[in-house]
Amino acid sequence: MQQPVLFLSHGGGPWPWLDGPFRRGFDWLEASLKAIPAQLPEKPRAVLVASGHWEEPRFTVSTAAMPGMVYDYYGFPEHTYHIRYPAPGAPELAERVVDLAQGAGIAMGRDPVRGYDHGTFSMLQPIWPEADVPVLSLSLRADYDPAAHLALGHALAPLRDEGVLIIGSGFSFHNLRHFNAGAAAPSAAFDAWLRHTLTEVSPAQREARLLHWDQAPAARICHPREDHLIPLMVAVGAAGNEQGLCIYSEDQMRGGISASSYRFGGDLAPSRFDLIGAHARA
């Protein structure tokens, strides 16, 4: 049964393993992530994650059978450098990814030691806390070329019919110097453009707009470095002609920013997590 495609805002650092105000800032995001299994036609055979926290000179896929952990954050409590997300890898699926990419003329490397970075494990922990779904990590290409990432998504689309859930893991807003009320207006402007692009225009127009995403309102304020936006291109490429649906949205994350997540394909009934504003979490 065909799986949908997701672009998820994954939150900050190891937030699912924390408590207190920092963790509470992700309550609505956490609720939306926990709701994802019920939105799928069946439990995936595996999950392929294109993470905004892994980039290589060429696209690269992890081939480890039991990936370790990449603690790619700093300043958090000591216990967060010992957490584990023990989901198995998917080496056979990795070879399928290589074959699909190469069949489309796209170079794809293999990494036998790459572990799960926080763009993968922090996002997956609320979705499958049992860590019982195999996970395959996919790097971005370091040039961040939108066209190349859309093309890779197109090449990998057949995986959806093979029971694989493709996730682009990033953040719809990612400017670490402006996670505060000062980002309210620019993040809202970019988020509105993104929602229109992903949910209202035709698939052909959608890709054309994403190729020039940096011309969107406040684009470079919201993404001074586009590592957390480019995973969206892989997701959109894999989505093909599927319309997008906003499955998570709020405009008061971390004191005022707008953030969102999207699903392509599947049941496009509105999600109760597509609600705007702090009042929606009451």
PDB file of N, CA, C and O in Angstrom, residues 200-234:
ATOM      1  N   GLU A 200      -1.774  24.870  -2.303  1.00  0.00           N
ATOM      2  CA  GLU A 200      -2.761  25.537  -3.153  1.00  0.00           C
ATOM      3  C   GLU A 200      -2.411  25.594  -4.631  1.00  0.00           C
ATOM      4  O   GLU A 200      -3.315  25.664  -5.466  1.00  0.00           O
ATOM      5  N   VAL A 201      -1.144  25.575  -4.987  1.00  0.00           N
ATOM      6  CA  VAL A 201      -0.790  25.676  -6.405  1.00  0.00           C
ATOM      7  C   VAL A 201      -0.624  24.279  -6.997  1.00  0.00           C
ATOM      8  O   VAL A 201      -0.547  23.277  -6.274  1.00  0.00           O
ATOM      9  N   SER A 202      -0.560  24.205  -8.311  1.00  0.00           N
ATOM     10  CA  SER A 202      -0.397  22.919  -8.984  1.00  0.00           C
ATOM     11  C   SER A 202       0.986  22.342  -8.688  1.00  0.00           C
ATOM     12  O   SER A 202       1.922  23.095  -8.351  1.00  0.00           O
ATOM     13  N   PRO A 203       1.161  21.020  -8.817  1.00  0.00           N
ATOM     14  CA  PRO A 203       2.483  20.429  -8.589  1.00  0.00           C
ATOM     15  C   PRO A 203       3.583  21.044  -9.451  1.00  0.00           C
ATOM     16  O   PRO A 203       4.706  21.243  -8.977  1.00  0.00           O
ATOM     17  N   ALA A 204       3.280  21.360 -10.706  1.00  0.00           N
ATOM     18  CA  ALA A 204       4.289  21.972 -11.574  1.00  0.00           C
ATOM     19  C   ALA A 204       4.658  23.364 -11.072  1.00  0.00           C
ATOM     20  O   ALA A 204       5.850  23.734 -11.018  1.00  0.00           O
ATOM     21  N   GLN A 205       3.653  24.148 -10.701  1.00  0.00           N
ATOM     22  CA  GLN A 205       3.930  25.474 -10.151  1.00  0.00           C
ATOM     23  C   GLN A 205       4.672  25.372  -8.822  1.00  0.00           C
ATOM     24  O   GLN A 205       5.543  26.190  -8.523  1.00  0.00           O
ATOM     25  N   ARG A 206       4.324  24.371  -8.033  1.00  0.00           N
ATOM     26  CA  ARG A 206       4.961  24.156  -6.738  1.00  0.00           C
ATOM     27  C   ARG A 206       6.467  23.991  -6.913  1.00  0.00           C
ATOM     28  O   ARG A 206       7.259  24.641  -6.219  1.00  0.00           O
ATOM     29  N   GLU A 207       6.858  23.138  -7.825  1.00  0.00           N
ATOM     30  CA  GLU A 207       8.283  22.923  -8.023  1.00  0.00           C
ATOM     31  C   GLU A 207       8.961  24.177  -8.572  1.00  0.00           C
ATOM     32  O   GLU A 207      10.084  24.508  -8.184  1.00  0.00           O
ATOM     33  N   ALA A 208       8.282  24.884  -9.471  1.00  0.00           N
ATOM     34  CA  ALA A 208       8.858  26.114 -10.020  1.00  0.00           C
ATOM     35  C   ALA A 208       9.087  27.145  -8.917  1.00  0.00           C
ATOM     36  O   ALA A 208      10.115  27.837  -8.887  1.00  0.00           O
ATOM     37  N   ARG A 209       8.149  27.263  -7.997  1.00  0.00           N
ATOM     38  CA  ARG A 209       8.301  28.210  -6.894  1.00  0.00           C
ATOM     39  C   ARG A 209       9.429  27.781  -5.958  1.00  0.00           C
ATOM     40  O   ARG A 209      10.202  28.622  -5.471  1.00  0.00           O
ATOM     41  N   LEU A 210       9.528  26.479  -5.697  1.00  0.00           N
ATOM     42  CA  LEU A 210      10.568  26.002  -4.785  1.00  0.00           C
ATOM     43  C   LEU A 210      11.969  26.150  -5.378  1.00  0.00           C
ATOM     44  O   LEU A 210      12.941  26.322  -4.632  1.00  0.00           O
ATOM     45  N   LEU A 211      12.080  26.098  -6.682  1.00  0.00           N
ATOM     46  CA  LEU A 211      13.384  26.319  -7.304  1.00  0.00           C
ATOM     47  C   LEU A 211      13.906  27.714  -6.992  1.00  0.00           C
ATOM     48  O   LEU A 211      15.126  27.944  -6.982  1.00  0.00           O
ATOM     49  N   HIS A 212      12.997  28.644  -6.739  1.00  0.00           N
ATOM     50  CA  HIS A 212      13.379  30.035  -6.443  1.00  0.00           C
ATOM     51  C   HIS A 212      12.865  30.433  -5.059  1.00  0.00           C
ATOM     52  O   HIS A 212      12.403  31.559  -4.850  1.00  0.00           O
ATOM     53  N   TRP A 213      12.956  29.514  -4.120  1.00  0.00           N
ATOM     54  CA  TRP A 213      12.427  29.744  -2.774  1.00  0.00           C
ATOM     55  C   TRP A 213      13.040  30.975  -2.127  1.00  0.00           C
ATOM     56  O   TRP A 213      12.391  31.640  -1.304  1.00  0.00           O
ATOM     57  N   ASP A 214      14.286  31.320  -2.489  1.00  0.00           N
ATOM     58  CA  ASP A 214      14.955  32.454  -1.838  1.00  0.00           C
ATOM     59  C   ASP A 214      14.375  33.796  -2.266  1.00  0.00           C
ATOM     60  O   ASP A 214      14.763  34.842  -1.728  1.00  0.00           O
ATOM     61  N   GLN A 215      13.438  33.786  -3.202  1.00  0.00           N
ATOM     62  CA  GLN A 215      12.736  35.016  -3.577  1.00  0.00           C
ATOM     63  C   GLN A 215      11.432  35.190  -2.803  1.00  0.00           C
ATOM     64  O   GLN A 215      10.730  36.178  -2.989  1.00  0.00           O
ATOM     65  N   ALA A 216      11.111  34.233  -1.948  1.00  0.00           N
ATOM     66  CA  ALA A 216       9.893  34.316  -1.138  1.00  0.00           C
ATOM     67  C   ALA A 216      10.048  35.398  -0.072  1.00  0.00           C
ATOM     68  O   ALA A 216      11.168  35.800   0.279  1.00  0.00           O
ATOM     69  N   PRO A 217       8.948  35.894   0.474  1.00  0.00           N
ATOM     70  CA  PRO A 217       9.033  36.928   1.525  1.00  0.00           C
ATOM     71  C   PRO A 217       9.866  36.455   2.712  1.00  0.00           C
ATOM     72  O   PRO A 217       9.644  35.369   3.250  1.00  0.00           O
ATOM     73  N   ALA A 218      10.835  37.269   3.098  1.00  0.00           N
ATOM     74  CA  ALA A 218      11.677  37.026   4.275  1.00  0.00           C
ATOM     75  C   ALA A 218      12.444  35.710   4.205  1.00  0.00           C
ATOM     76  O   ALA A 218      12.871  35.176   5.231  1.00  0.00           O
ATOM     77  N   ALA A 219      12.658  35.188   3.001  1.00  0.00           N
ATOM     78  CA  ALA A 219      13.258  33.864   2.856  1.00  0.00           C
ATOM     79  C   ALA A 219      14.619  33.761   3.537  1.00  0.00           C
ATOM     80  O   ALA A 219      14.890  32.809   4.283  1.00  0.00           O
ATOM     81  N   ARG A 220      15.488  34.727   3.295  1.00  0.00           N
ATOM     82  CA  ARG A 220      16.839  34.630   3.844  1.00  0.00           C
ATOM     83  C   ARG A 220      16.911  35.055   5.311  1.00  0.00           C
ATOM     84  O   ARG A 220      17.909  34.789   5.982  1.00  0.00           O
ATOM     85  N   ILE A 221      15.878  35.675   5.814  1.00  0.00           N
ATOM     86  CA  ILE A 221      15.801  35.892   7.258  1.00  0.00           C
ATOM     87  C   ILE A 221      15.444  34.577   7.942  1.00  0.00           C
ATOM     88  O   ILE A 221      16.017  34.217   8.975  1.00  0.00           O
ATOM     89  N   CYS A 222      14.524  33.849   7.355  1.00  0.00           N
ATOM     90  CA  CYS A 222      14.075  32.586   7.938  1.00  0.00           C
ATOM     91  C   CYS A 222      15.064  31.457   7.704  1.00  0.00           C
ATOM     92  O   CYS A 222      15.153  30.524   8.525  1.00  0.00           O
ATOM     93  N   HIS A 223      15.782  31.520   6.599  1.00  0.00           N
ATOM     94  CA  HIS A 223      16.743  30.469   6.268  1.00  0.00           C
ATOM     95  C   HIS A 223      18.037  31.095   5.751  1.00  0.00           C
ATOM     96  O   HIS A 223      18.329  31.045   4.551  1.00  0.00           O
ATOM     97  N   PRO A 224      18.840  31.695   6.654  1.00  0.00           N
ATOM     98  CA  PRO A 224      20.114  32.255   6.199  1.00  0.00           C
ATOM     99  C   PRO A 224      21.024  31.181   5.601  1.00  0.00           C
ATOM    100  O   PRO A 224      21.834  31.459   4.729  1.00  0.00           O
ATOM    101  N   ARG A 225      20.886  29.971   6.093  1.00  0.00           N
ATOM    102  CA  ARG A 225      21.529  28.791   5.517  1.00  0.00           C
ATOM    103  C   ARG A 225      20.425  27.751   5.369  1.00  0.00           C
ATOM    104  O   ARG A 225      19.777  27.396   6.348  1.00  0.00           O
ATOM    105  N   GLU A 226      20.222  27.238   4.162  1.00  0.00           N
ATOM    106  CA  GLU A 226      18.990  26.516   3.864  1.00  0.00           C
ATOM    107  C   GLU A 226      19.032  25.028   4.176  1.00  0.00           C
ATOM    108  O   GLU A 226      18.228  24.241   3.659  1.00  0.00           O
ATOM    109  N   ASP A 227      19.919  24.606   5.055  1.00  0.00           N
ATOM    110  CA  ASP A 227      20.035  23.183   5.367  1.00  0.00           C
ATOM    111  C   ASP A 227      18.735  22.586   5.897  1.00  0.00           C
ATOM    112  O   ASP A 227      18.441  21.405   5.650  1.00  0.00           O
ATOM    113  N   HIS A 228      17.925  23.377   6.603  1.00  0.00           N
ATOM    114  CA  HIS A 228      16.684  22.841   7.170  1.00  0.00           C
ATOM    115  C   HIS A 228      15.479  22.985   6.238  1.00  0.00           C
ATOM    116  O   HIS A 228      14.396  22.485   6.554  1.00  0.00           O
ATOM    117  N   LEU A 229      15.665  23.636   5.110  1.00  0.00           N
ATOM    118  CA  LEU A 229      14.596  23.742   4.116  1.00  0.00           C
ATOM    119  C   LEU A 229      14.778  22.735   2.982  1.00  0.00           C
ATOM    120  O   LEU A 229      13.798  22.206   2.456  1.00  0.00           O
ATOM    121  N   ILE A 230      16.008  22.436   2.621  1.00  0.00           N
ATOM    122  CA  ILE A 230      16.277  21.583   1.469  1.00  0.00           C
ATOM    123  C   ILE A 230      15.696  20.170   1.610  1.00  0.00           C
ATOM    124  O   ILE A 230      15.306  19.566   0.598  1.00  0.00           O
ATOM    125  N   PRO A 231      15.584  19.591   2.818  1.00  0.00           N
ATOM    126  CA  PRO A 231      14.897  18.287   2.882  1.00  0.00           C
ATOM    127  C   PRO A 231      13.484  18.323   2.306  1.00  0.00           C
ATOM    128  O   PRO A 231      12.982  17.296   1.839  1.00  0.00           O
ATOM    129  N   LEU A 232      12.851  19.489   2.321  1.00  0.00           N
ATOM    130  CA  LEU A 232      11.532  19.629   1.715  1.00  0.00           C
ATOM    131  C   LEU A 232      11.572  19.302   0.234  1.00  0.00           C
ATOM    132  O   LEU A 232      10.617  18.721  -0.302  1.00  0.00           O
ATOM    133  N   MET A 233      12.672  19.646  -0.440  1.00  0.00           N
ATOM    134  CA  MET A 233      12.746  19.404  -1.878  1.00  0.00           C
ATOM    135  C   MET A 233      12.716  17.910  -2.180  1.00  0.00           C
ATOM    136  O   MET A 233      12.079  17.469  -3.144  1.00  0.00           O
ATOM    137  N   VAL A 234      13.393  17.115  -1.364  1.00  0.00           N
ATOM    138  CA  VAL A 234      13.363  15.662  -1.552  1.00  0.00           C
ATOM    139  C   VAL A 234      11.932  15.153  -1.375  1.00  0.00           C
ATOM    140  O   VAL A 234      11.435  14.338  -2.155  1.00  0.00           O
TER     141      VAL A 234
END
